[in-house]
Amino acid sequence: MMLAPASYACHPQQTRGRRHAEAAPIGRNQFQRDRDRIIHCNAFRLLEYKTQVFINHEGDLFRTRLTHSIEVAQIARTLARNLGLHEDLTEAISLAHDLGHTPFGHAGQDELNACMRELAPKAGGFEHNLQSLRVVDELEERYAAFNGLNLCFETREGILKHCSVKHARLLGDVGERFLNKTQPSLEAQIANLADEIAYNNHDIDDGLRSGLITIEQLQMLEIFATHHANVKRRYPSLEKRRLVAEIIRSMINTLVLDLTETTLANIGVHKPDSADAVRAAPPLASFSASMRRQADALKSFLLENLYRHYRVMRMTTKARIIVRELFTAFLEDPRLLGDDYRRDDEVAQARAIADYIAGMTDRYAIREHRQLFRME
Ligand code: MG
């Protein structure tokens, strides 16, 4: 199944370049350099202590944003190799895709966005995707000659999965596709779907481990029931932990193979002969209709039964309070902030507070909140 790097792949020698001109790397290609810069940056290490679904201190076996990102990269690289895409680029996009995530998962992000919209309406809200781009374009401070990591266009294009039209207008080259409704590279499309495969499967695993969902419930889902029956047929008396692991590995494999085959068929129909032809075509990376339906059913199951489980909701409610109280306190009295986050202008001040909170790990946010609000 493995193909040579295809004409429709992104090629590092043909990159659209970096925002600040740099000499080409020696001993590695442009996309490898991007991947390496991402792994060495601060925001990447902070992912270790940021929530995926379960707060970091709830248990050592649960996924964090870091292990999630590594799983996404693993799946995306398999897909890239099977499809003749540029593996290093897909890996770089996958490892960077959540760099802008707030503490406490989606609850933290939604609350930070709500705070920005209500309390600093001129500052333009908070979008985690846009924040991931902001981390690599602006916020990292590691290089003498520029802010951020100065990544290639293709990596930045992949990081910015979605974004509002209003923001797209301000972003220059990476924003264009949201205005002219074109697609990103296949490497980016694949990283996006690898994200979905990773979280659907690891959230089942973490959900079962936590006891918030059960195998019996999951058997209502076609995809789970099929693989459950297959594993049971081969190993009738397998104990639960191995049973779950076997089901999940075969679900991931099936999703990856379906995505590979369907995408190859789409490529066969549209015959893009360059990465730009991919961008001009309809989305080429996709599951088959039946697999899409099953994956959607899985997603809505997790939403209803795991992400909205009352025990998860209790955690997210606390997370929202922490984010809101921190934001409000800093906005009302910026003197509570260190010099790095003080700004003269009102809009810039709100943005700096959002950057500060978004950069916090779960435990840092909890500590900061305790320090500000608890009289000890
Ligand atoms: Mg993700």
XYZ file of C-alpha atoms and ligand atoms in Angstrom:
377
model
C 0.000 0.000 0.000
C 2.907 2.366 0.558
C 3.363 4.897 -2.222
C 6.335 7.068 -3.114
C 5.901 10.756 -2.126
C 3.160 11.799 -4.493
C 2.821 14.808 -6.778
C -0.151 15.957 -4.671
C 1.945 15.940 -1.462
C 3.534 19.080 -0.023
C 7.221 19.171 -0.856
C 9.571 20.938 1.551
C 11.723 22.358 -1.263
C 8.616 24.058 -2.625
C 7.424 25.554 0.636
C 5.679 28.899 0.357
C 8.182 29.928 2.965
C 8.417 31.410 6.419
C 7.266 34.822 7.598
C 10.880 35.776 8.297
C 13.403 34.632 5.711
C 15.872 32.027 6.980
C 18.582 29.944 5.324
C 17.395 26.427 4.444
C 18.189 23.858 7.149
C 21.172 21.560 6.767
C 20.778 17.845 7.467
C 16.977 17.903 7.615
C 14.153 19.237 5.511
C 12.016 22.338 6.171
C 9.133 20.363 7.663
C 11.455 18.364 9.927
C 12.784 21.659 11.205
C 9.235 22.757 11.984
C 8.497 19.501 13.808
C 11.687 19.868 15.831
C 10.945 23.488 16.751
C 7.496 22.453 17.977
C 8.870 19.676 20.178
C 11.398 22.055 21.739
C 8.968 24.885 22.502
C 7.510 25.690 25.935
C 3.866 25.379 24.914
C 4.490 21.786 23.836
C 5.796 20.750 27.253
C 2.876 22.448 28.993
C 0.489 20.077 27.175
C 1.563 17.427 29.673
C -0.456 19.147 32.388
C -3.473 20.213 30.387
C -6.779 18.365 30.417
C -8.042 16.351 27.511
C -11.295 15.200 29.210
C -10.164 14.284 32.708
C -8.239 16.776 34.785
C -4.603 15.864 35.060
C -4.731 15.003 38.781
C -7.723 12.638 38.441
C -5.529 9.697 37.475
C -2.140 8.951 35.969
C -3.453 6.752 33.157
C -5.809 9.268 31.572
C -4.842 11.078 28.395
C -3.476 14.559 28.638
C -3.163 17.022 25.746
C 0.408 15.835 25.313
C -0.300 12.118 25.007
C -3.332 12.976 22.862
C -1.125 14.976 20.481
C 1.376 12.116 20.264
C -1.432 9.666 19.441
C -2.720 12.024 16.763
C 0.780 12.216 15.262
C 1.097 8.426 15.248
C -2.182 7.939 13.403
C -1.512 10.829 11.023
C 1.928 9.500 10.111
C 0.519 6.079 9.236
C -2.067 7.770 7.023
C 0.518 10.053 5.422
C 2.800 7.159 4.596
C -0.023 5.093 3.109
C -1.195 8.015 1.002
C 2.207 9.159 -0.258
C 1.973 12.432 1.678
C 4.766 14.253 3.485
C 5.027 12.471 6.814
C 7.134 15.139 8.556
C 4.633 17.864 7.713
C 1.685 15.807 8.952
C 3.591 15.056 12.131
C 4.443 18.715 12.708
C 0.803 19.776 12.256
C -0.429 17.019 14.582
C 2.012 17.814 17.359
C 1.164 21.521 17.162
C -2.596 21.319 16.698
C -3.496 21.824 20.373
C -0.680 24.189 21.437
C -3.194 26.990 21.997
C -5.479 24.979 24.231
C -6.450 26.455 27.572
C -6.338 24.548 30.842
C -9.417 22.360 31.560
C -10.160 21.312 27.986
C -13.129 22.688 26.097
C -14.777 24.110 29.191
C -11.746 26.332 29.793
C -11.709 27.499 26.212
C -15.452 28.224 26.073
C -15.316 30.180 29.297
C -12.292 32.206 28.218
C -14.098 33.039 24.984
C -17.242 34.013 26.918
C -15.177 36.246 29.236
C -13.461 37.975 26.327
C -16.750 38.594 24.539
C -18.609 39.890 27.573
C -15.900 41.790 29.400
C -13.617 42.944 26.586
C -15.894 43.032 23.533
C -13.415 45.056 21.480
C -10.688 42.423 21.869
C -12.294 39.843 19.535
C -12.971 36.716 21.596
C -10.859 33.619 22.050
C -10.545 30.734 19.556
C -8.251 27.868 20.517
C -7.273 27.186 16.911
C -6.303 30.745 16.355
C -4.445 30.618 19.659
C -2.382 27.623 18.466
C -1.311 29.742 15.510
C -0.642 32.686 17.810
C 1.645 30.511 19.944
C 3.791 29.517 16.968
C 3.610 32.934 15.263
C 3.954 35.305 18.210
C 4.117 33.989 21.731
C 7.088 31.642 21.912
C 10.271 33.497 22.763
C 13.178 31.293 21.712
C 14.853 32.861 18.723
C 17.028 35.934 18.475
C 15.720 37.113 15.125
C 11.947 36.733 15.477
C 8.982 36.094 17.747
C 7.349 32.673 17.667
C 8.771 29.651 15.866
C 8.692 31.084 12.334
C 7.183 27.927 10.845
C 6.552 27.229 7.166
C 3.282 28.326 5.582
C 2.220 24.665 5.157
C 2.554 23.918 8.881
C 0.729 27.108 9.860
C -1.992 26.364 7.309
C -2.536 22.974 8.945
C -2.593 24.355 12.478
C -5.363 26.808 11.612
C -8.144 24.246 11.180
C -10.957 26.725 11.352
C -11.351 30.379 12.024
C -13.995 33.092 11.729
C -14.136 35.224 8.586
C -13.441 38.290 10.696
C -10.168 36.842 11.966
C -9.279 35.312 8.604
C -9.175 38.806 7.087
C -6.428 39.770 9.525
C -4.266 36.710 8.978
C -2.864 37.200 5.482
C -1.856 34.051 3.571
C -3.090 31.429 6.088
C -6.447 33.188 6.390
C -7.169 33.259 2.665
C -8.747 29.845 2.391
C -11.490 30.797 4.836
C -12.404 33.691 2.578
C -12.202 31.941 -0.790
C -13.522 28.625 0.623
C -10.679 26.419 -0.548
C -9.127 23.473 1.305
C -5.818 23.049 3.101
C -3.196 20.489 1.982
C -3.946 16.782 2.313
C -1.356 16.607 5.103
C -3.544 19.066 7.032
C -6.781 17.262 6.154
C -5.288 13.984 7.356
C -4.022 15.477 10.631
C -7.518 16.805 11.291
C -9.163 13.404 10.818
C -6.391 11.673 12.778
C -7.339 13.999 15.652
C -10.906 12.702 15.480
C -9.836 9.041 15.305
C -7.527 9.559 18.274
C -9.954 11.292 20.598
C -12.973 9.124 19.808
C -10.977 6.029 20.646
C -8.974 7.224 23.605
C -12.040 8.823 25.141
C -13.775 5.433 25.033
C -10.735 3.958 26.742
C -10.568 6.692 29.392
C -14.347 6.672 29.783
C -14.344 2.941 30.508
C -11.364 3.225 32.830
C -13.110 5.936 34.823
C -16.293 3.862 35.093
C -18.394 6.727 33.680
C -19.406 4.635 30.678
C -19.756 0.856 30.323
C -19.118 -1.802 27.691
C -22.855 -2.610 27.730
C -23.716 0.998 26.805
C -21.091 1.057 24.059
C -22.547 -2.047 22.484
C -25.445 0.091 21.273
C -22.946 1.515 18.807
C -22.513 -0.385 15.552
C -18.764 0.180 15.310
C -18.094 -0.904 18.892
C -20.495 -3.857 18.753
C -18.870 -5.175 15.557
C -15.365 -5.117 16.972
C -16.520 -6.373 20.360
C -18.104 -9.408 18.666
C -14.977 -10.023 16.557
C -12.663 -9.986 19.549
C -15.053 -12.123 21.622
C -15.212 -14.683 18.824
C -11.447 -15.042 18.768
C -10.894 -14.761 22.531
C -14.133 -15.764 24.317
C -12.805 -15.453 27.858
C -10.581 -12.410 27.578
C -10.486 -10.255 30.718
C -11.849 -6.725 30.500
C -8.671 -4.688 30.205
C -7.319 -6.699 27.290
C -10.779 -6.919 25.731
C -11.087 -3.121 25.695
C -7.560 -2.682 24.341
C -8.171 -5.219 21.546
C -11.471 -3.584 20.566
C -9.926 -0.130 20.468
C -6.886 -1.151 18.465
C -9.060 -2.838 15.872
C -11.430 0.160 15.717
C -8.492 2.507 15.117
C -7.153 0.172 12.456
C -10.510 -0.053 10.678
C -10.952 3.729 10.727
C -7.428 4.265 9.387
C -7.895 1.716 6.590
C -11.299 3.107 5.626
C -9.947 6.640 5.572
C -6.948 5.539 3.485
C -9.042 3.699 0.923
C -11.721 6.370 0.616
C -9.136 9.134 0.321
C -7.207 7.203 -2.353
C -10.455 6.769 -4.266
C -11.182 10.525 -3.984
C -7.674 11.267 -5.216
C -8.319 8.889 -8.114
C -11.432 10.826 -9.069
C -10.025 14.351 -8.825
C -6.439 13.500 -9.846
C -4.760 16.486 -8.209
C -1.233 16.832 -9.599
C 0.054 19.271 -6.994
C -0.627 20.461 -3.462
C -2.297 23.523 -4.960
C -4.623 21.305 -6.994
C -5.547 19.611 -3.686
C -6.342 23.026 -2.211
C -8.617 23.874 -5.135
C -10.468 20.508 -5.067
C -13.286 19.593 -2.669
C -12.110 17.956 0.609
C -10.300 14.785 -0.478
C -9.578 13.158 2.864
C -12.724 11.449 4.079
C -14.249 8.319 5.535
C -16.695 6.246 3.499
C -20.327 7.250 4.032
C -20.995 4.267 6.264
C -17.882 4.836 8.376
C -18.676 8.554 8.646
C -22.108 7.633 9.996
C -20.613 5.221 12.541
C -17.979 7.724 13.639
C -20.654 10.401 14.071
C -22.746 8.029 16.178
C -19.697 7.409 18.344
C -19.117 11.145 18.712
C -22.673 11.866 19.806
C -22.563 8.922 22.200
C -19.470 10.357 23.874
C -20.997 13.822 24.017
C -24.147 12.606 25.703
C -22.718 9.958 27.973
C -19.183 11.059 28.774
C -18.595 14.775 28.172
C -21.986 15.589 29.730
C -21.777 13.008 32.505
C -22.600 14.698 35.765
C -19.202 13.913 37.209
C -17.466 15.513 34.233
C -19.908 18.448 34.426
C -18.965 19.058 38.062
C -15.351 19.323 36.996
C -16.111 21.611 34.058
C -18.272 23.855 36.230
C -15.375 24.338 38.618
C -13.049 24.947 35.700
C -15.331 27.663 34.336
C -15.437 29.406 37.687
C -11.653 29.361 37.946
C -11.160 30.773 34.443
C -13.829 33.452 34.879
C -12.628 34.597 38.277
C -9.018 34.783 37.124
C -9.962 36.715 34.010
C -12.187 39.136 35.893
C -9.650 39.768 38.631
C -6.833 40.468 36.167
C -8.985 42.675 33.976
C -10.253 44.730 36.900
C -6.802 45.157 38.354
C -3.935 44.493 35.929
C -1.507 45.267 38.770
C -2.115 41.651 39.842
C -0.265 40.578 36.700
C 3.474 40.276 36.303
C 5.231 42.857 34.087
C 5.265 40.450 31.137
C 1.498 40.676 30.912
C 0.927 44.384 31.600
C -0.189 46.508 28.653
C -1.055 50.199 28.297
C -3.853 49.699 25.812
C -7.200 48.235 26.936
C -7.628 45.771 24.060
C -3.999 44.641 24.236
C -4.423 44.166 27.989
C -7.417 41.844 27.549
C -5.519 39.855 24.918
C -2.471 39.540 27.172
C -4.693 38.216 29.980
C -6.210 35.677 27.568
C -2.688 34.637 26.506
C -1.657 34.290 30.138
C -4.685 32.179 31.111
C -4.560 30.084 27.917
C -0.928 29.260 28.646
C -1.688 27.976 32.150
C -1.679 24.270 32.946
C -4.601 22.916 34.997
C -2.626 22.848 38.198
C -1.095 26.283 37.648
C -4.561 27.781 37.126
C -5.846 26.080 40.281
C -2.857 27.363 42.265
C -3.152 30.868 40.873
C -6.862 30.917 41.687
C -6.274 29.676 45.212
C -3.590 32.286 45.772
C -5.827 35.132 44.621
C -9.082 34.134 46.254
C -8.433 32.091 49.333
C -7.555 33.920 52.522
C -4.831 31.763 54.013
Mg -6.916 17.507 19.411
